[in-house]
């Protein structure tokens, strides 16, 4: 079978489609025929930076596919599933025609979407949900979400609105203002801007900026970005964890029409270099899918 691997770190040219042995599912694992994955910033960072498992490595965190074999009683061939695989920590990349994953990582795919589109959900969705949990967002909050047109930010806006919070948003460019409004943000700014000062009971930063001055005294500040945290008491980073229950919670929201996934571009997996070029150029509104 074929997988997208890197044998060294570098630009998109280090991405290669290679013949690799088909995985054999171990105890409690499920073999999945990949239908689609998506691009996340961690993928280009793993490709470009000296991070991640030993090389050669298969990249990819998101998976939407069909079960072909299972040693776990909860899954049968033909089941449509999605998963998030923490590729950096475990080396289990999803950019392969067949992927073996522990059953504890899987959730039933949404039934209201084409299966491929569900690959837009796992990493971005679970990251957004866990970051909002970390910030202990409630319906009484006035939340600022930065990077709100992006994958994590766009889902976070919807989830925070679903909880009942009032959400304002910062996006990178004027042409993205409408996107954050459509997702439920009330006041939306584009960078660069002087944000309202000492206003928000919670800030979720997905853009890697210092939004500290916008936080009200005693507010909660959570970031998923790589950048250093501002010097605010209690400011915290949220690092996404594999979590089947969180994934299932997100699927339920999608199927109830309460969470919308946005797909910007679709590339075949052997066009992965072009997909990386597009992603790194920025300004993408929605996810970039890789179809298998
Ligand atoms: N800690 C974790 O567990 C975790 C989990 C998931 C993601 N992340 C990180 O979180 C970040 C966001 O991930 P993502 O998947 O949402 O990426 P994304 O889809 O690329 O979204 C990032 C968004 O931020 C926007 N942006 C950039 N600079 C901005 C600025 N100064 N002001 C406002 N918006 C700005 C980008 O706009 P342009 O495209 O126009 O630049 C883009 O819309 C990445 O750094 C990713 O690595 C961390």
JSON list of N, CA and C in Angstrom, two decimals, residues 243-283:
[
{"chain": "A", "resi": 243, "resn": "UNK", "atom": "N", "xyz": [-8.90, 11.71, 22.39]},
{"chain": "A", "resi": 243, "resn": "UNK", "atom": "CA", "xyz": [-10.04, 11.50, 23.30]},
{"chain": "A", "resi": 243, "resn": "UNK", "atom": "C", "xyz": [-11.29, 11.13, 22.49]},
{"chain": "A", "resi": 244, "resn": "UNK", "atom": "N", "xyz": [-11.64, 9.86, 22.58]},
{"chain": "A", "resi": 244, "resn": "UNK", "atom": "CA", "xyz": [-12.77, 9.32, 21.84]},
{"chain": "A", "resi": 244, "resn": "UNK", "atom": "C", "xyz": [-14.09, 10.00, 22.23]},
{"chain": "A", "resi": 245, "resn": "UNK", "atom": "N", "xyz": [-14.25, 10.29, 23.53]},
{"chain": "A", "resi": 245, "resn": "UNK", "atom": "CA", "xyz": [-15.52, 10.89, 23.97]},
{"chain": "A", "resi": 245, "resn": "UNK", "atom": "C", "xyz": [-15.68, 12.30, 23.40]},
{"chain": "A", "resi": 246, "resn": "UNK", "atom": "N", "xyz": [-14.59, 13.04, 23.38]},
{"chain": "A", "resi": 246, "resn": "UNK", "atom": "CA", "xyz": [-14.65, 14.39, 22.82]},
{"chain": "A", "resi": 246, "resn": "UNK", "atom": "C", "xyz": [-14.99, 14.33, 21.33]},
{"chain": "A", "resi": 247, "resn": "UNK", "atom": "N", "xyz": [-14.38, 13.36, 20.65]},
{"chain": "A", "resi": 247, "resn": "UNK", "atom": "CA", "xyz": [-14.65, 13.20, 19.21]},
{"chain": "A", "resi": 247, "resn": "UNK", "atom": "C", "xyz": [-16.13, 12.87, 18.99]},
{"chain": "A", "resi": 248, "resn": "UNK", "atom": "N", "xyz": [-16.66, 11.96, 19.80]},
{"chain": "A", "resi": 248, "resn": "UNK", "atom": "CA", "xyz": [-18.07, 11.57, 19.66]},
{"chain": "A", "resi": 248, "resn": "UNK", "atom": "C", "xyz": [-19.00, 12.75, 19.96]},
{"chain": "A", "resi": 249, "resn": "UNK", "atom": "N", "xyz": [-18.61, 13.55, 20.94]},
{"chain": "A", "resi": 249, "resn": "UNK", "atom": "CA", "xyz": [-19.41, 14.75, 21.27]},
{"chain": "A", "resi": 249, "resn": "UNK", "atom": "C", "xyz": [-19.49, 15.69, 20.07]},
{"chain": "A", "resi": 250, "resn": "UNK", "atom": "N", "xyz": [-18.38, 15.86, 19.38]},
{"chain": "A", "resi": 250, "resn": "UNK", "atom": "CA", "xyz": [-18.33, 16.74, 18.21]},
{"chain": "A", "resi": 250, "resn": "UNK", "atom": "C", "xyz": [-19.15, 16.17, 17.06]},
{"chain": "A", "resi": 251, "resn": "UNK", "atom": "N", "xyz": [-19.06, 14.86, 16.87]},
{"chain": "A", "resi": 251, "resn": "UNK", "atom": "CA", "xyz": [-19.85, 14.20, 15.81]},
{"chain": "A", "resi": 251, "resn": "UNK", "atom": "C", "xyz": [-21.34, 14.43, 16.06]},
{"chain": "A", "resi": 252, "resn": "UNK", "atom": "N", "xyz": [-21.75, 14.32, 17.32]},
{"chain": "A", "resi": 252, "resn": "UNK", "atom": "CA", "xyz": [-23.17, 14.52, 17.65]},
{"chain": "A", "resi": 252, "resn": "UNK", "atom": "C", "xyz": [-23.59, 15.95, 17.29]},
{"chain": "A", "resi": 253, "resn": "UNK", "atom": "N", "xyz": [-22.74, 16.91, 17.57]},
{"chain": "A", "resi": 253, "resn": "UNK", "atom": "CA", "xyz": [-23.07, 18.30, 17.22]},
{"chain": "A", "resi": 253, "resn": "UNK", "atom": "C", "xyz": [-23.20, 18.48, 15.71]},
{"chain": "A", "resi": 254, "resn": "UNK", "atom": "N", "xyz": [-22.28, 17.86, 14.98]},
{"chain": "A", "resi": 254, "resn": "UNK", "atom": "CA", "xyz": [-22.34, 17.94, 13.51]},
{"chain": "A", "resi": 254, "resn": "UNK", "atom": "C", "xyz": [-23.66, 17.35, 13.02]},
{"chain": "A", "resi": 255, "resn": "UNK", "atom": "N", "xyz": [-24.01, 16.18, 13.55]},
{"chain": "A", "resi": 255, "resn": "UNK", "atom": "CA", "xyz": [-25.22, 15.50, 13.07]},
{"chain": "A", "resi": 255, "resn": "UNK", "atom": "C", "xyz": [-26.50, 16.23, 13.48]},
{"chain": "A", "resi": 256, "resn": "UNK", "atom": "N", "xyz": [-26.42, 17.03, 14.54]},
{"chain": "A", "resi": 256, "resn": "UNK", "atom": "CA", "xyz": [-27.61, 17.83, 14.91]},
{"chain": "A", "resi": 256, "resn": "UNK", "atom": "C", "xyz": [-27.63, 19.18, 14.18]},
{"chain": "A", "resi": 257, "resn": "UNK", "atom": "N", "xyz": [-26.65, 19.40, 13.32]},
{"chain": "A", "resi": 257, "resn": "UNK", "atom": "CA", "xyz": [-26.60, 20.66, 12.57]},
{"chain": "A", "resi": 257, "resn": "UNK", "atom": "C", "xyz": [-26.12, 21.82, 13.43]},
{"chain": "A", "resi": 258, "resn": "UNK", "atom": "N", "xyz": [-25.45, 21.53, 14.55]},
{"chain": "A", "resi": 258, "resn": "UNK", "atom": "CA", "xyz": [-25.01, 22.59, 15.46]},
{"chain": "A", "resi": 258, "resn": "UNK", "atom": "C", "xyz": [-23.52, 22.92, 15.31]},
{"chain": "A", "resi": 259, "resn": "UNK", "atom": "N", "xyz": [-22.87, 22.19, 14.46]},
{"chain": "A", "resi": 259, "resn": "UNK", "atom": "CA", "xyz": [-21.44, 22.48, 14.19]},
{"chain": "A", "resi": 259, "resn": "UNK", "atom": "C", "xyz": [-21.21, 22.25, 12.70]},
{"chain": "A", "resi": 260, "resn": "UNK", "atom": "N", "xyz": [-20.69, 23.31, 12.07]},
{"chain": "A", "resi": 260, "resn": "UNK", "atom": "CA", "xyz": [-20.51, 23.28, 10.61]},
{"chain": "A", "resi": 260, "resn": "UNK", "atom": "C", "xyz": [-19.02, 23.11, 10.30]},
{"chain": "A", "resi": 261, "resn": "UNK", "atom": "N", "xyz": [-18.72, 22.22, 9.37]},
{"chain": "A", "resi": 261, "resn": "UNK", "atom": "CA", "xyz": [-17.34, 22.03, 8.94]},
{"chain": "A", "resi": 261, "resn": "UNK", "atom": "C", "xyz": [-17.16, 22.73, 7.60]},
{"chain": "A", "resi": 262, "resn": "UNK", "atom": "N", "xyz": [-16.05, 23.40, 7.46]},
{"chain": "A", "resi": 262, "resn": "UNK", "atom": "CA", "xyz": [-15.80, 24.15, 6.22]},
{"chain": "A", "resi": 262, "resn": "UNK", "atom": "C", "xyz": [-14.65, 23.49, 5.45]},
{"chain": "A", "resi": 263, "resn": "UNK", "atom": "N", "xyz": [-14.91, 23.17, 4.21]},
{"chain": "A", "resi": 263, "resn": "UNK", "atom": "CA", "xyz": [-13.87, 22.57, 3.36]},
{"chain": "A", "resi": 263, "resn": "UNK", "atom": "C", "xyz": [-13.45, 23.61, 2.34]},
{"chain": "A", "resi": 264, "resn": "UNK", "atom": "N", "xyz": [-12.16, 23.92, 2.30]},
{"chain": "A", "resi": 264, "resn": "UNK", "atom": "CA", "xyz": [-11.66, 24.94, 1.36]},
{"chain": "A", "resi": 264, "resn": "UNK", "atom": "C", "xyz": [-11.17, 24.31, 0.06]},
{"chain": "A", "resi": 265, "resn": "UNK", "atom": "N", "xyz": [-10.40, 23.23, 0.18]},
{"chain": "A", "resi": 265, "resn": "UNK", "atom": "CA", "xyz": [-9.80, 22.61, -1.01]},
{"chain": "A", "resi": 265, "resn": "UNK", "atom": "C", "xyz": [-9.71, 21.11, -0.80]},
{"chain": "A", "resi": 266, "resn": "UNK", "atom": "N", "xyz": [-9.72, 20.39, -1.93]},
{"chain": "A", "resi": 266, "resn": "UNK", "atom": "CA", "xyz": [-9.52, 18.95, -1.90]},
{"chain": "A", "resi": 266, "resn": "UNK", "atom": "C", "xyz": [-8.36, 18.61, -2.83]},
{"chain": "A", "resi": 267, "resn": "UNK", "atom": "N", "xyz": [-7.42, 17.83, -2.34]},
{"chain": "A", "resi": 267, "resn": "UNK", "atom": "CA", "xyz": [-6.31, 17.36, -3.15]},
{"chain": "A", "resi": 267, "resn": "UNK", "atom": "C", "xyz": [-6.26, 15.84, -3.06]},
{"chain": "A", "resi": 268, "resn": "UNK", "atom": "N", "xyz": [-5.90, 15.19, -4.17]},
{"chain": "A", "resi": 268, "resn": "UNK", "atom": "CA", "xyz": [-5.63, 13.75, -4.08]},
{"chain": "A", "resi": 268, "resn": "UNK", "atom": "C", "xyz": [-4.33, 13.57, -3.29]},
{"chain": "A", "resi": 269, "resn": "UNK", "atom": "N", "xyz": [-4.19, 12.42, -2.62]},
{"chain": "A", "resi": 269, "resn": "UNK", "atom": "CA", "xyz": [-3.04, 12.28, -1.73]},
{"chain": "A", "resi": 269, "resn": "UNK", "atom": "C", "xyz": [-1.70, 12.37, -2.46]},
{"chain": "A", "resi": 270, "resn": "UNK", "atom": "N", "xyz": [-1.70, 12.03, -3.77]},
{"chain": "A", "resi": 270, "resn": "UNK", "atom": "CA", "xyz": [-0.43, 12.14, -4.49]},
{"chain": "A", "resi": 270, "resn": "UNK", "atom": "C", "xyz": [-0.15, 13.59, -4.95]},
{"chain": "A", "resi": 271, "resn": "UNK", "atom": "N", "xyz": [-1.08, 14.50, -4.60]},
{"chain": "A", "resi": 271, "resn": "UNK", "atom": "CA", "xyz": [-0.84, 15.94, -4.84]},
{"chain": "A", "resi": 271, "resn": "UNK", "atom": "C", "xyz": [-0.46, 16.64, -3.52]},
{"chain": "A", "resi": 272, "resn": "UNK", "atom": "N", "xyz": [0.06, 15.86, -2.59]},
{"chain": "A", "resi": 272, "resn": "UNK", "atom": "CA", "xyz": [0.27, 16.40, -1.24]},
{"chain": "A", "resi": 272, "resn": "UNK", "atom": "C", "xyz": [1.24, 17.59, -1.21]},
{"chain": "A", "resi": 273, "resn": "UNK", "atom": "N", "xyz": [2.20, 17.61, -2.13]},
{"chain": "A", "resi": 273, "resn": "UNK", "atom": "CA", "xyz": [3.14, 18.75, -2.12]},
{"chain": "A", "resi": 273, "resn": "UNK", "atom": "C", "xyz": [2.40, 20.04, -2.46]},
{"chain": "A", "resi": 274, "resn": "UNK", "atom": "N", "xyz": [1.52, 19.96, -3.45]},
{"chain": "A", "resi": 274, "resn": "UNK", "atom": "CA", "xyz": [0.72, 21.15, -3.81]},
{"chain": "A", "resi": 274, "resn": "UNK", "atom": "C", "xyz": [-0.18, 21.56, -2.65]},
{"chain": "A", "resi": 275, "resn": "UNK", "atom": "N", "xyz": [-0.71, 20.55, -1.95]},
{"chain": "A", "resi": 275, "resn": "UNK", "atom": "CA", "xyz": [-1.58, 20.85, -0.81]},
{"chain": "A", "resi": 275, "resn": "UNK", "atom": "C", "xyz": [-0.79, 21.62, 0.26]},
{"chain": "A", "resi": 276, "resn": "UNK", "atom": "N", "xyz": [0.44, 21.19, 0.52]},
{"chain": "A", "resi": 276, "resn": "UNK", "atom": "CA", "xyz": [1.27, 21.90, 1.50]},
{"chain": "A", "resi": 276, "resn": "UNK", "atom": "C", "xyz": [1.57, 23.32, 1.03]},
{"chain": "A", "resi": 277, "resn": "UNK", "atom": "N", "xyz": [1.90, 23.46, -0.26]},
{"chain": "A", "resi": 277, "resn": "UNK", "atom": "CA", "xyz": [2.17, 24.81, -0.80]},
{"chain": "A", "resi": 277, "resn": "UNK", "atom": "C", "xyz": [0.98, 25.72, -0.55]},
{"chain": "A", "resi": 278, "resn": "UNK", "atom": "N", "xyz": [-0.21, 25.19, -0.84]},
{"chain": "A", "resi": 278, "resn": "UNK", "atom": "CA", "xyz": [-1.43, 26.02, -0.67]},
{"chain": "A", "resi": 278, "resn": "UNK", "atom": "C", "xyz": [-1.63, 26.38, 0.80]},
{"chain": "A", "resi": 279, "resn": "UNK", "atom": "N", "xyz": [-1.45, 25.40, 1.66]},
{"chain": "A", "resi": 279, "resn": "UNK", "atom": "CA", "xyz": [-1.68, 25.61, 3.08]},
{"chain": "A", "resi": 279, "resn": "UNK", "atom": "C", "xyz": [-0.73, 26.68, 3.63]},
{"chain": "A", "resi": 280, "resn": "UNK", "atom": "N", "xyz": [0.54, 26.56, 3.27]},
{"chain": "A", "resi": 280, "resn": "UNK", "atom": "CA", "xyz": [1.54, 27.48, 3.83]},
{"chain": "A", "resi": 280, "resn": "UNK", "atom": "C", "xyz": [1.43, 28.88, 3.26]},
{"chain": "A", "resi": 281, "resn": "UNK", "atom": "N", "xyz": [0.75, 29.02, 2.11]},
{"chain": "A", "resi": 281, "resn": "UNK", "atom": "CA", "xyz": [0.55, 30.36, 1.54]},
{"chain": "A", "resi": 281, "resn": "UNK", "atom": "C", "xyz": [-0.40, 31.18, 2.42]},
{"chain": "A", "resi": 282, "resn": "UNK", "atom": "N", "xyz": [-1.20, 30.52, 3.27]},
{"chain": "A", "resi": 282, "resn": "UNK", "atom": "CA", "xyz": [-2.10, 31.22, 4.20]},
{"chain": "A", "resi": 282, "resn": "UNK", "atom": "C", "xyz": [-3.38, 31.67, 3.52]},
{"chain": "A", "resi": 283, "resn": "UNK", "atom": "N", "xyz": [-4.27, 32.24, 4.34]},
{"chain": "A", "resi": 283, "resn": "UNK", "atom": "CA", "xyz": [-5.52, 32.77, 3.81]},
{"chain": "A", "resi": 283, "resn": "UNK", "atom": "C", "xyz": [-6.54, 31.72, 3.46]}
]
